[in-house]
Coordinates of C-alpha atoms and ligand atoms in Angstrom, one line a residue:
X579 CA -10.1 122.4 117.3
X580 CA -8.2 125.6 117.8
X581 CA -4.7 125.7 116.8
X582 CA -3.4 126.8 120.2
X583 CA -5.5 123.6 121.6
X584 CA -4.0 121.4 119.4
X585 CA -0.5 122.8 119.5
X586 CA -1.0 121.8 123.5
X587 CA -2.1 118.9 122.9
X588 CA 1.3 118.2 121.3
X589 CA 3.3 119.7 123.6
X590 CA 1.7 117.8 126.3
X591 CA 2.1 114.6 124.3
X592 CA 5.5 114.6 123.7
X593 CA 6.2 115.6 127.7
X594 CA 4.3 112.6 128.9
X595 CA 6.3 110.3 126.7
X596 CA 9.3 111.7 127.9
X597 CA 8.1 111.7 131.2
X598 CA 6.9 107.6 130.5
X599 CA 10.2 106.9 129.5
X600 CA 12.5 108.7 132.4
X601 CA 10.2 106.7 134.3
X602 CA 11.1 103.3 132.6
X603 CA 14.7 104.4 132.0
X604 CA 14.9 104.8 135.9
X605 CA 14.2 101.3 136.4
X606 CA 15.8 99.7 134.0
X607 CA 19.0 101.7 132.6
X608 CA 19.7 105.1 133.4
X609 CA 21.2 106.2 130.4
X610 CA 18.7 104.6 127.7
X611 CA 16.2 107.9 128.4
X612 CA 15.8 109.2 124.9
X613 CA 15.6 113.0 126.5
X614 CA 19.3 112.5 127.4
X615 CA 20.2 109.9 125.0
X616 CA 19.3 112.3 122.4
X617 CA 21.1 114.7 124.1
X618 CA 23.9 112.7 124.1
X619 CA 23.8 111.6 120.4
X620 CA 23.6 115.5 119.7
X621 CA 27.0 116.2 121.4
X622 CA 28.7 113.6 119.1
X623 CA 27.2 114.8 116.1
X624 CA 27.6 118.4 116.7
X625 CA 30.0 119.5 113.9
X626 CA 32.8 120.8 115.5
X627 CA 32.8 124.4 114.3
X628 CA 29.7 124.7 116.7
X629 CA 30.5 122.7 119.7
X630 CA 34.3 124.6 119.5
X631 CA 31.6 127.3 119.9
X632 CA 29.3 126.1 122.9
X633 CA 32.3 125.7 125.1
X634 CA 33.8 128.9 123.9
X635 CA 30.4 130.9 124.8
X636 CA 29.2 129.0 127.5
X637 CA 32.3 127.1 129.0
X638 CA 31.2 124.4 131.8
X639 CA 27.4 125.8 131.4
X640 CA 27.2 124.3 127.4
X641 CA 25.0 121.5 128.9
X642 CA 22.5 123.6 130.6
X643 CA 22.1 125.1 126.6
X644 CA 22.0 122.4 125.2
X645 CA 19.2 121.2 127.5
X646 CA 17.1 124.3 126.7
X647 CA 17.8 124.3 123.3
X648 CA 16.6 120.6 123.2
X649 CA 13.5 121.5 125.1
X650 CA 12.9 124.4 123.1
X651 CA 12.9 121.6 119.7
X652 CA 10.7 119.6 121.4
X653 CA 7.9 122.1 122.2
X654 CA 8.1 123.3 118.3
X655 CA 8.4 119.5 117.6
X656 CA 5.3 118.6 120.3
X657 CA 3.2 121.6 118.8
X658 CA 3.8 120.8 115.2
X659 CA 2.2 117.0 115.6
X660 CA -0.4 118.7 117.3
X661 CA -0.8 121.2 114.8
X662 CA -0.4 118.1 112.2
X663 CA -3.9 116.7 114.0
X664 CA -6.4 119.4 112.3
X665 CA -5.3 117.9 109.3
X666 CA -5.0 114.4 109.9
X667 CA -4.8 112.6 113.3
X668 CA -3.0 109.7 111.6
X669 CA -0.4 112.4 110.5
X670 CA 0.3 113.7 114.4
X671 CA 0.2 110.3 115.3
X672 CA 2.7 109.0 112.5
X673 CA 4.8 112.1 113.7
X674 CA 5.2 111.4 117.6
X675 CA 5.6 107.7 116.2
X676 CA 9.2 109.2 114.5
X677 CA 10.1 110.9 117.4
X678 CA 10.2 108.1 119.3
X679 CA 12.0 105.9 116.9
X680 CA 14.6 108.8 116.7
X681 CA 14.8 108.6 120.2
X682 CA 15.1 104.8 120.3
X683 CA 18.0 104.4 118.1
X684 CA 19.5 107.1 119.9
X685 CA 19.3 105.0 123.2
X686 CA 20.8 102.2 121.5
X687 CA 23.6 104.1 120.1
X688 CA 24.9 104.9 123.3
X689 CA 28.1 103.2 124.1
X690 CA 26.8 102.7 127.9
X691 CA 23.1 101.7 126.9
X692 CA 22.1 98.0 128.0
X693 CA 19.9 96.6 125.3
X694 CA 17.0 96.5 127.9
X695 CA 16.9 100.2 127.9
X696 CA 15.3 100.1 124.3
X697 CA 12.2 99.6 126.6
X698 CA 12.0 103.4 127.7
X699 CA 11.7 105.3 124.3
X700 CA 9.6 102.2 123.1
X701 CA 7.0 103.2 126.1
X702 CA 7.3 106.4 125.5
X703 CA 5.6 105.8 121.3
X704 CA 2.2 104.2 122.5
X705 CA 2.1 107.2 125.9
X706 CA 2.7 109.9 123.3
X707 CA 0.3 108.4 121.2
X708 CA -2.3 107.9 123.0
X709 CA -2.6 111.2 124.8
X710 CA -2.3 112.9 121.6
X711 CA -5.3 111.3 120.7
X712 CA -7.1 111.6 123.7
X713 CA -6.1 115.3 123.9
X714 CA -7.1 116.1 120.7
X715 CA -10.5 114.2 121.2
X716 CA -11.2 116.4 124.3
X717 CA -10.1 119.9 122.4
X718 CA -12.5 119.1 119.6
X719 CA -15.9 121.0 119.9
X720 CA -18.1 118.1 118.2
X721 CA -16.8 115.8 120.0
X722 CA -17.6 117.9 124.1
X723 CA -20.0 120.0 124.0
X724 CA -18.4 123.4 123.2
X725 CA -19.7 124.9 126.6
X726 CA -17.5 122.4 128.9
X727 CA -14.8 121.8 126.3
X728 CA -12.3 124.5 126.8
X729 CA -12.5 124.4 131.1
X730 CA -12.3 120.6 131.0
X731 CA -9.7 120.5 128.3
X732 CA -7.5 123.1 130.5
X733 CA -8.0 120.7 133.4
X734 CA -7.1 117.7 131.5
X735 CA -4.5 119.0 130.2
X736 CA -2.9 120.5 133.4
X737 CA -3.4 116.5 135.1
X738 CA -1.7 115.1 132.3
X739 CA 1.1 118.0 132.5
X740 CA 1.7 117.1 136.6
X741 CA 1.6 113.4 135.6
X742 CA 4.5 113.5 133.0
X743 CA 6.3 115.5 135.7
X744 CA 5.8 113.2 138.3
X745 CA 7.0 109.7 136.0
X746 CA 10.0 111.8 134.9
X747 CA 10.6 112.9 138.7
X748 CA 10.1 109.2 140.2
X749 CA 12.3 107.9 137.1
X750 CA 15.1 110.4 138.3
X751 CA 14.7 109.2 141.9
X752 CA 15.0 105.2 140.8
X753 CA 18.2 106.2 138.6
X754 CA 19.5 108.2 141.7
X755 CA 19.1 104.9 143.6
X756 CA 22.4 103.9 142.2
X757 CA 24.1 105.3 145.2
X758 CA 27.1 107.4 144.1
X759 CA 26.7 109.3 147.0
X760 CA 27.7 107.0 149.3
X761 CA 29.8 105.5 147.3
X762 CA 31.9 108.6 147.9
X763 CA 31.2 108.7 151.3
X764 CA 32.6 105.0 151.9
X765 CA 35.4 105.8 150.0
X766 CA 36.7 108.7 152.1
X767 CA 39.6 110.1 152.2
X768 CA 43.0 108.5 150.9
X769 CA 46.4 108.8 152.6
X770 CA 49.1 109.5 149.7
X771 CA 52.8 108.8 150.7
X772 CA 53.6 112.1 150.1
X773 CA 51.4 114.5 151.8
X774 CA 51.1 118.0 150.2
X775 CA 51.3 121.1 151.9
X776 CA 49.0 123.4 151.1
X777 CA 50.3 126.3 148.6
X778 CA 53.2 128.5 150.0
X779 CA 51.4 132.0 151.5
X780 CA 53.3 134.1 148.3
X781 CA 52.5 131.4 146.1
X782 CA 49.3 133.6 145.0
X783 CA 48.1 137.2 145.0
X784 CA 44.5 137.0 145.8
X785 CA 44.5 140.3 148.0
X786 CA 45.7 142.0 144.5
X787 CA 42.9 140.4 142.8
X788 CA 44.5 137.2 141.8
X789 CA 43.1 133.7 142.0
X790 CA 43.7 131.8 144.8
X791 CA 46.2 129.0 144.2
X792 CA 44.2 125.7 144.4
X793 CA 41.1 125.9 142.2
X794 CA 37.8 124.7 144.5
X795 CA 36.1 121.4 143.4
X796 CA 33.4 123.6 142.6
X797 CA 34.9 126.0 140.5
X798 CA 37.1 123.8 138.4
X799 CA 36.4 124.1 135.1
X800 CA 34.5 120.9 133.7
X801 CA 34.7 119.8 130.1
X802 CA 33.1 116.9 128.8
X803 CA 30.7 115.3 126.5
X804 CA 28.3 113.8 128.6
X805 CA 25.1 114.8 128.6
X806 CA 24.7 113.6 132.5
X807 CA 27.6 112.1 134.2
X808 CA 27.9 108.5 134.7
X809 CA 27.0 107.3 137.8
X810 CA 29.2 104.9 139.0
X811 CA 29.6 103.2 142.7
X812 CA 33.3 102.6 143.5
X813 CA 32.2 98.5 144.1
X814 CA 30.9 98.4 140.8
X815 CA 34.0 99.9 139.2
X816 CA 36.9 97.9 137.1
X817 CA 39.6 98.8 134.8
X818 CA 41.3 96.7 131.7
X819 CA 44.6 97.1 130.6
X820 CA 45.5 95.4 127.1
X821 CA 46.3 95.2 123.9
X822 CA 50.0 95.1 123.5
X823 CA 50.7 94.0 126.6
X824 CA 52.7 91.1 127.7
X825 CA 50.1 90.2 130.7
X826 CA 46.6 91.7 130.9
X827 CA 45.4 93.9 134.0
X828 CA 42.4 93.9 135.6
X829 CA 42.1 95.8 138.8
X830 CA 38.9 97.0 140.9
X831 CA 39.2 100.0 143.2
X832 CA 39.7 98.3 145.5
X833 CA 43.4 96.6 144.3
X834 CA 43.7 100.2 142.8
X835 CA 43.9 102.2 146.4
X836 CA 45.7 99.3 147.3
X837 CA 48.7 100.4 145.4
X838 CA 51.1 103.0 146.6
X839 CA 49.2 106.6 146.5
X840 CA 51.1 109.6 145.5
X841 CA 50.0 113.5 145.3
X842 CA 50.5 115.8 142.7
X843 CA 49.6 119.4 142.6
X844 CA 49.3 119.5 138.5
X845 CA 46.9 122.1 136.4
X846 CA 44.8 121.3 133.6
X847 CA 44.3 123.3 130.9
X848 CA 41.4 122.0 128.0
X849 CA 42.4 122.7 124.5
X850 CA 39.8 124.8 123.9
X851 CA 41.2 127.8 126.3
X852 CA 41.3 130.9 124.3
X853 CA 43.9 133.2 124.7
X854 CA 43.0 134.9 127.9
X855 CA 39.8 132.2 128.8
X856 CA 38.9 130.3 132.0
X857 CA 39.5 127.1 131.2
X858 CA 42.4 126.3 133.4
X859 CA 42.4 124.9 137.1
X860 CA 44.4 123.6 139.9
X861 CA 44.0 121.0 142.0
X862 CA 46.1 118.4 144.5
X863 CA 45.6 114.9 142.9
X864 CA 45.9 111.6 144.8
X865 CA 45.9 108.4 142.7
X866 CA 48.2 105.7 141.6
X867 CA 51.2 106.1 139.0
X868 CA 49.9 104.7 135.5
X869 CA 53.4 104.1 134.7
X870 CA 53.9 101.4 137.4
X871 CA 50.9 99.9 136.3
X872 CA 51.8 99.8 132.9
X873 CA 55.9 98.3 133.7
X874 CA 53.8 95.3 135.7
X875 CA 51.6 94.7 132.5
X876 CA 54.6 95.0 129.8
X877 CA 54.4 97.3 127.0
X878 CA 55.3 96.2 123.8
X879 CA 57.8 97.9 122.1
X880 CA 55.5 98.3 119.0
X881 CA 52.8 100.7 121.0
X882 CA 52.3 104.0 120.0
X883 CA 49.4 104.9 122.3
X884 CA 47.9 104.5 125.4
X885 CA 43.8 104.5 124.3
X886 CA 41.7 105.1 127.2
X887 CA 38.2 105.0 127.2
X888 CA 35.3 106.1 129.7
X889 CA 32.2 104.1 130.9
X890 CA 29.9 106.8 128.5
X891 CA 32.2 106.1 125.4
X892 CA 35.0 108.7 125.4
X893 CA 38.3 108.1 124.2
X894 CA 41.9 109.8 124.6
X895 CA 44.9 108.9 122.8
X896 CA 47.8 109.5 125.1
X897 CA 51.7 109.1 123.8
X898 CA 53.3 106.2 125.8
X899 CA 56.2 107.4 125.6
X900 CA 54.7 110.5 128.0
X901 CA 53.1 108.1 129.8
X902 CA 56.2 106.1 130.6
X903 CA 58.5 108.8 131.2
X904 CA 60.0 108.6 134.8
X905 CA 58.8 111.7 136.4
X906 CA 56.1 112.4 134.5
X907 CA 53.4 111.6 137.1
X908 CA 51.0 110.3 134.5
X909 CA 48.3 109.4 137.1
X910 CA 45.1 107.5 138.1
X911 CA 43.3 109.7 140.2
X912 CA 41.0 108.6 142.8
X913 CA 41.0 112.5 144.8
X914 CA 40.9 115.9 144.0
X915 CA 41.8 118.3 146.8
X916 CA 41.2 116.3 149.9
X917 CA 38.3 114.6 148.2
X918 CA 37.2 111.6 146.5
X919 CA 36.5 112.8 143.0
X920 CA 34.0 114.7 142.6
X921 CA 30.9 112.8 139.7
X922 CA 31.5 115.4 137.4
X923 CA 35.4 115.0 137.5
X924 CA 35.6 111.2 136.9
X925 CA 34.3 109.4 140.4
X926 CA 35.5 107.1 141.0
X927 CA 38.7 106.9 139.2
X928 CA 40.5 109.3 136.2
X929 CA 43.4 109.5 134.1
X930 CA 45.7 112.8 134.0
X931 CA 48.9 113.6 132.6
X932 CA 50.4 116.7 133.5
X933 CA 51.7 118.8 130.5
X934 CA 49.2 117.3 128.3
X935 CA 45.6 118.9 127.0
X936 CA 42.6 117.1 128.8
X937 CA 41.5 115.7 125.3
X938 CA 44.2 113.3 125.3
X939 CA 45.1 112.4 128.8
X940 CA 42.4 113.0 131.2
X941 CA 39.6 110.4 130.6
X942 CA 37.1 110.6 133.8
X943 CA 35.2 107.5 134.4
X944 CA 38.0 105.5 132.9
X945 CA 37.3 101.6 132.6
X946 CA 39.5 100.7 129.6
X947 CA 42.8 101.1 128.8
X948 CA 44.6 99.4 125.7
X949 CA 48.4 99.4 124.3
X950 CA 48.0 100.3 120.5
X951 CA 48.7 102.2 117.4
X952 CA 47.9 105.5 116.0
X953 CA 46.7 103.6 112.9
X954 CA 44.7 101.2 114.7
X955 CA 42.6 103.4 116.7
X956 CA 41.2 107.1 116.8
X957 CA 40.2 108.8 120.0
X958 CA 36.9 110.8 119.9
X959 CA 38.6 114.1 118.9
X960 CA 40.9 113.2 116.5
X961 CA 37.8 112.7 113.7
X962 CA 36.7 116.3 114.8
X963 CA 39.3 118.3 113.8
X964 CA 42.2 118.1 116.7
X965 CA 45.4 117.1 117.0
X966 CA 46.0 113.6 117.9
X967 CA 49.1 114.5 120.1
X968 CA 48.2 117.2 122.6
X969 CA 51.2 119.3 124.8
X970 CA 50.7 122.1 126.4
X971 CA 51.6 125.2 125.3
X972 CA 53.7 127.6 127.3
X973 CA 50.6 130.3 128.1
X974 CA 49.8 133.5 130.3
X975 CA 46.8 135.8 131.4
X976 CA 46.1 138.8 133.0
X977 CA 43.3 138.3 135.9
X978 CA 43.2 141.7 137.4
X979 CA 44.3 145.6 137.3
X980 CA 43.9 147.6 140.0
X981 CA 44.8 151.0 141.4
X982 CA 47.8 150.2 143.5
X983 CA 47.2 150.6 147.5
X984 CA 49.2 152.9 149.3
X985 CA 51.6 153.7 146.1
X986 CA 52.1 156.7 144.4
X987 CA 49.5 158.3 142.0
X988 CA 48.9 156.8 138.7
X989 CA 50.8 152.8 139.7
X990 CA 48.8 150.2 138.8
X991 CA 48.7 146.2 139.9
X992 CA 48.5 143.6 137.8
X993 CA 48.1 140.1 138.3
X994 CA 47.5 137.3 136.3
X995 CA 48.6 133.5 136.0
X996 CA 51.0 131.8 133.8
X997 CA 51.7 127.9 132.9
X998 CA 54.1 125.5 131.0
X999 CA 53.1 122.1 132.7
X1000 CA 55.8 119.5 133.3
X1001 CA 58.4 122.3 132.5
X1002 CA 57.7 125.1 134.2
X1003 CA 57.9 129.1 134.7
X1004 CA 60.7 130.9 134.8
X1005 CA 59.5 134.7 133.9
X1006 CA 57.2 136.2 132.8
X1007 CA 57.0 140.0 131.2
X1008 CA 54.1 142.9 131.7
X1009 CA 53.9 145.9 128.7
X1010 CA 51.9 148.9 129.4
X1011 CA 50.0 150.5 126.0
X1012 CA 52.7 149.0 123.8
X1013 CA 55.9 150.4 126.0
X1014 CA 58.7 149.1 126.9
X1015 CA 58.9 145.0 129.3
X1016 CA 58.9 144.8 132.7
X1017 CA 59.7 141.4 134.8
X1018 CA 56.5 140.7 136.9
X1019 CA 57.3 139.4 140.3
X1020 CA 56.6 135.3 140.4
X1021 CA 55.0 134.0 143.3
X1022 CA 56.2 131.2 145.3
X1023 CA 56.7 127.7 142.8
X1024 CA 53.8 125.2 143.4
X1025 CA 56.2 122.9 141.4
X1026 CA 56.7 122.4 137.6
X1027 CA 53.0 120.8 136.7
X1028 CA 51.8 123.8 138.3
X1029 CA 50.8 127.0 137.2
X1030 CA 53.0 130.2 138.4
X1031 CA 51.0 133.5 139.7
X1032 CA 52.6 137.0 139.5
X1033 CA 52.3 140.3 140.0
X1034 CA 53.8 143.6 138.8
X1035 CA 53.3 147.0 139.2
X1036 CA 53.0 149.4 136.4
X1037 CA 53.8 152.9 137.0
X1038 CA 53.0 156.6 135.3
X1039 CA 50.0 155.3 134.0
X1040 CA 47.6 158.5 132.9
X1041 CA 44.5 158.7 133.2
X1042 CA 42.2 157.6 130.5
X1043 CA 42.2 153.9 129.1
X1044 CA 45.1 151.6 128.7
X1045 CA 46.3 148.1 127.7
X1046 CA 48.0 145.9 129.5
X1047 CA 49.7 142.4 127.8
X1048 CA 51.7 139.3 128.9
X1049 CA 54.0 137.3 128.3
X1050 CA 56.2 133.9 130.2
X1051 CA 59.4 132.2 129.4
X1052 CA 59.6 128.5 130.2
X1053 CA 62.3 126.8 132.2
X1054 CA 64.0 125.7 129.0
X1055 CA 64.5 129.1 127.4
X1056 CA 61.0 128.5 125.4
X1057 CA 59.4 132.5 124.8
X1058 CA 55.6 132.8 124.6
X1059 CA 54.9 133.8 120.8
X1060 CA 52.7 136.9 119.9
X1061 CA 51.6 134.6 117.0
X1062 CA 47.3 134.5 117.2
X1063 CA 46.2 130.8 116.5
X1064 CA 43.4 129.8 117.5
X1065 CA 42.5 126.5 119.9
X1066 CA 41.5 124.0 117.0
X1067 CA 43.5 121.8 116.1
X1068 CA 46.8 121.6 119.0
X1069 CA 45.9 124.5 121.4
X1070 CA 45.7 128.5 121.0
X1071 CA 48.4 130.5 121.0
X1072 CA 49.2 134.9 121.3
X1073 CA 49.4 137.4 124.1
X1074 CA 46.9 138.4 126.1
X1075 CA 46.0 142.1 126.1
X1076 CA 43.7 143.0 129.0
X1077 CA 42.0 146.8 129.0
X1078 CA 41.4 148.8 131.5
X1079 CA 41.1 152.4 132.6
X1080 CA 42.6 154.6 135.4
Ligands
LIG1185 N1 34.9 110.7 130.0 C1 35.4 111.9 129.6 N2 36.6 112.3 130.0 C2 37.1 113.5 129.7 C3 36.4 114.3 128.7 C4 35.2 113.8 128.2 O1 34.5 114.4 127.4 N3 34.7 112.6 128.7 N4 36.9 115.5 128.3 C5 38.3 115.8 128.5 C6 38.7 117.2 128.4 S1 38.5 117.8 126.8 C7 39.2 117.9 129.4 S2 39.8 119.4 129.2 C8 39.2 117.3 130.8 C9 38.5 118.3 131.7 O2 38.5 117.7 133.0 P1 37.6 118.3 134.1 O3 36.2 118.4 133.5 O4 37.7 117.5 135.3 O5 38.1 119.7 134.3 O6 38.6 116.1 130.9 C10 38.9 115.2 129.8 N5 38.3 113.9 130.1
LIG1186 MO1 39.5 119.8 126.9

């Protein structure tokens, strides 16, 4: 048996087990296939050094990587049990055997797996198995005549490739049965009590090269660390509140939309935006004041923390004592922008707190919240490095230079954003090369959870290339430090300097 043959032979082992257990995983739990549950286990592993890197370098795209680099592991992975088979066949075998029970303990380490999902990288050991053997049986001369061997191998090999794609494609279509879809649809859209209008028209400077205002649904950022986003149906959706409470809550969306809806224009900023970075959006929220919710259940005067957790096993620890503030708008959100969240943003319900770092208020897929202590429980960053209290700190970027229209010679526009959630923007400064600061002209206020867009034009700039940097004042007198820090552990902090050239 060639190497190349048996390295195949591997390859196409380990896809049909995959492919044997999306297919079971379909039916009986979504999240128990090892391809993501492995995936998943990965992403909680990861030290921190590297996944502070993933979403650095490939922002909302890390899970596309990670799903490449994964594939590329199990093709060296697939071809080394092949490989393994020249040797020994017991060897290849014993090696796809490990594989699986990697990926079976993996399944069952997942927070949202049901025990009966063990079954799909269980079925996926004897599959991998047995076409190991049978592939390696077919690629070995003595065993076919040599004539037939390599056509017929090709062609066994391409029928067992389309077969491993077709279990793992009618596995995707049985876990896509669960209906999110129109759950969304049935949901629809919500009326709040205080209807938003939509951004003032000098609110943003898009025509200067600005972003607009209101961030898309589809181009908000996304942060999270799920592998594929749960998929749950409004019906089947419930939330706990308890712990130190005086009376337990338990509400289904229903009895949530129930409540009085309110909107809130608020942007969220991930702890992990670098100085100058992308991840920062705007959107109008709808949802249900947590606060409320949390005055009807009682807090104990003893808790430190509101813990939330997410159907796929995140947790945020979020002050209660931010939570609780009148004012605050510490949220359950059931809409974003006109409509009902999208999957990858928490359908059906999610947590946000303006003025705080996602990581410790804005759990998506929330089912669980409990009244507790620092001491008593640690939210899914804390372990890795970050701050278990999370602010947000007063911040500003440059988006765009451009030659100024109709100006003189040698002017330049600038635009950029600036933010200071649940305090607000009350100037913000433009330098040219080092030089002397100019006040950039703030667009219209979108409100104090909001960011604030400006502009400002920068004139006698020379030809030749240039710098441009930033910098905002807060409402409360608070001044933008030049100090670098980095986003790990409370948030990044430092100018931004933007180059560009005339
Ligand atoms: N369930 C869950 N919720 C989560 C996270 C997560 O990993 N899992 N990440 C948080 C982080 S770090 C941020 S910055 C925000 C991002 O929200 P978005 O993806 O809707 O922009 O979600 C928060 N909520
Ligand atoms: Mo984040």
């Amino acid at each position: 048996m060639s190497v190349p043959a048996a390295a195949l032979s591997g390859v196409l082992a380990v896809l049909a087990a995959l492919g044997a257990a999306h297919l079971v995983a379909g039916y009986v739990d979504p999240q128990s296939s090892p391809y993501l549950a492995v995936g998943s286990s990965a992403i909680d592993r990861t030290p921190p050094w590297l996944k502070d890197f993933g979403i650095s370098a490939f922002g909302s795209n890390d899970k596309l990587v990670l799903l490449l680099v994964m594939g590329l592991v199990m093709v060296i992975f697939g071809a080394s049990a092949g490989v393994l088979c020249r040797r020994s066949r017991a060897a290849g075998a014993s090696f796809i055997v490990l594989l699986g029970i990697v990926g079976t303990f993996a399944a069952l380490g997942r927070p949202d797996t049901e025990t009966i999902g063990v079954l799909a990288p269980l079925s996926a050991i004897p599959v991998g198995v047995a076409v190991l053997m049978f592939l390696v049986h077919r690629a070995t001369p003595e065993a076919v005549g040599e004539r037939v061997s390599r056509r017929s191998f090709l062609g066994t090999s391409a029928a067992v490739a389309v077969g491993a794609g077709l279990s793992a494609v009618v596995g995707q279509r049985a876990r896509n049965s669960v209906d999110v879809a129109a759950s969304r649809t049935a949901v629809g859209t919500v009326t709040p009590t205080n209807p938003l209008s939509p951004p003032a028209p000098g609110a943003d400077f898009v025509a200067d090269g600005g972003p607009s205002f209101i961030t898309g649904n589809g181009d908000f950022y996304r942060v999270d660390t799920s592998f594929d986003p749960p998929r749950i149906r409004a019906e089947d959706w419930s939330l706990r509140i308890h712990g130190m409470v005086d009376k337990e809550i338990t509400l289904d969306f229903a009895q949530l939309v129930e409540r009085p809806l309110v909107a809130q224009r608020v942007t969220f900023t991930c702890v992990s935006y670098e100085v100058g970075g992308d991840l920062v959006s705007t959107a109008d929220w709808v949802g249900v004041q947590l606060r409320d919710l949390l005055l009807e259940a009682g807090v104990r005067s003893a808790a430190e923390q509101v813990y939330s957790t997410s159907s796929d096993g995140f947790t945020a620890s979020t002050p209660v004592d931010v939570v609780m503030q009148p004012g605050r708008g510490a949220m359950l959100a059931v809409n974003m922008n006109g409509q009902p969240l999208p999957v990858e943003h928490g359908f059906p319900v999610r947590m946000l707190v303006p003025g705080l770092y996602g990581y410790v208020s804005a759990t998506k897929w929330i089912t669980d919240i409990e009244l507790t202590t620092y001491a008593a429980a640690r939210a899914y960053w804390t372990p890795r490095g970050w701050s278990d209290h999370g602010p947000i700190k007063i911040a500003s970027k440059i988006t765009a230079v451009r030659r100024s229209v109709g100006a003189s010679r040698n002017t330049v526009t600038v635009t950029g954003v600036a933010w200071y959630q649940a305090i607000g923007i009350s100037a913000v400064q433009i330098r040219v090369d080092g030089g002397g600061w100019q006040n950039a002209r703030l667009g219209a206020d979108g409100g104090k959870d909001a960011w604030r867009m400006w502009r400002a034009d920068a004139a006698d700039v020379g030809g030749g290339s240039h710098t441009v940097e930033c910098r905002a004042t807060g409402t409360d007198g608070t001044m933008q430090t030049e100090k670098m820090a980095p986003p790990a552990p409370d948030g990044a902090t430092g100018w931004h300097t933007f180059a560009f050239t005339v």
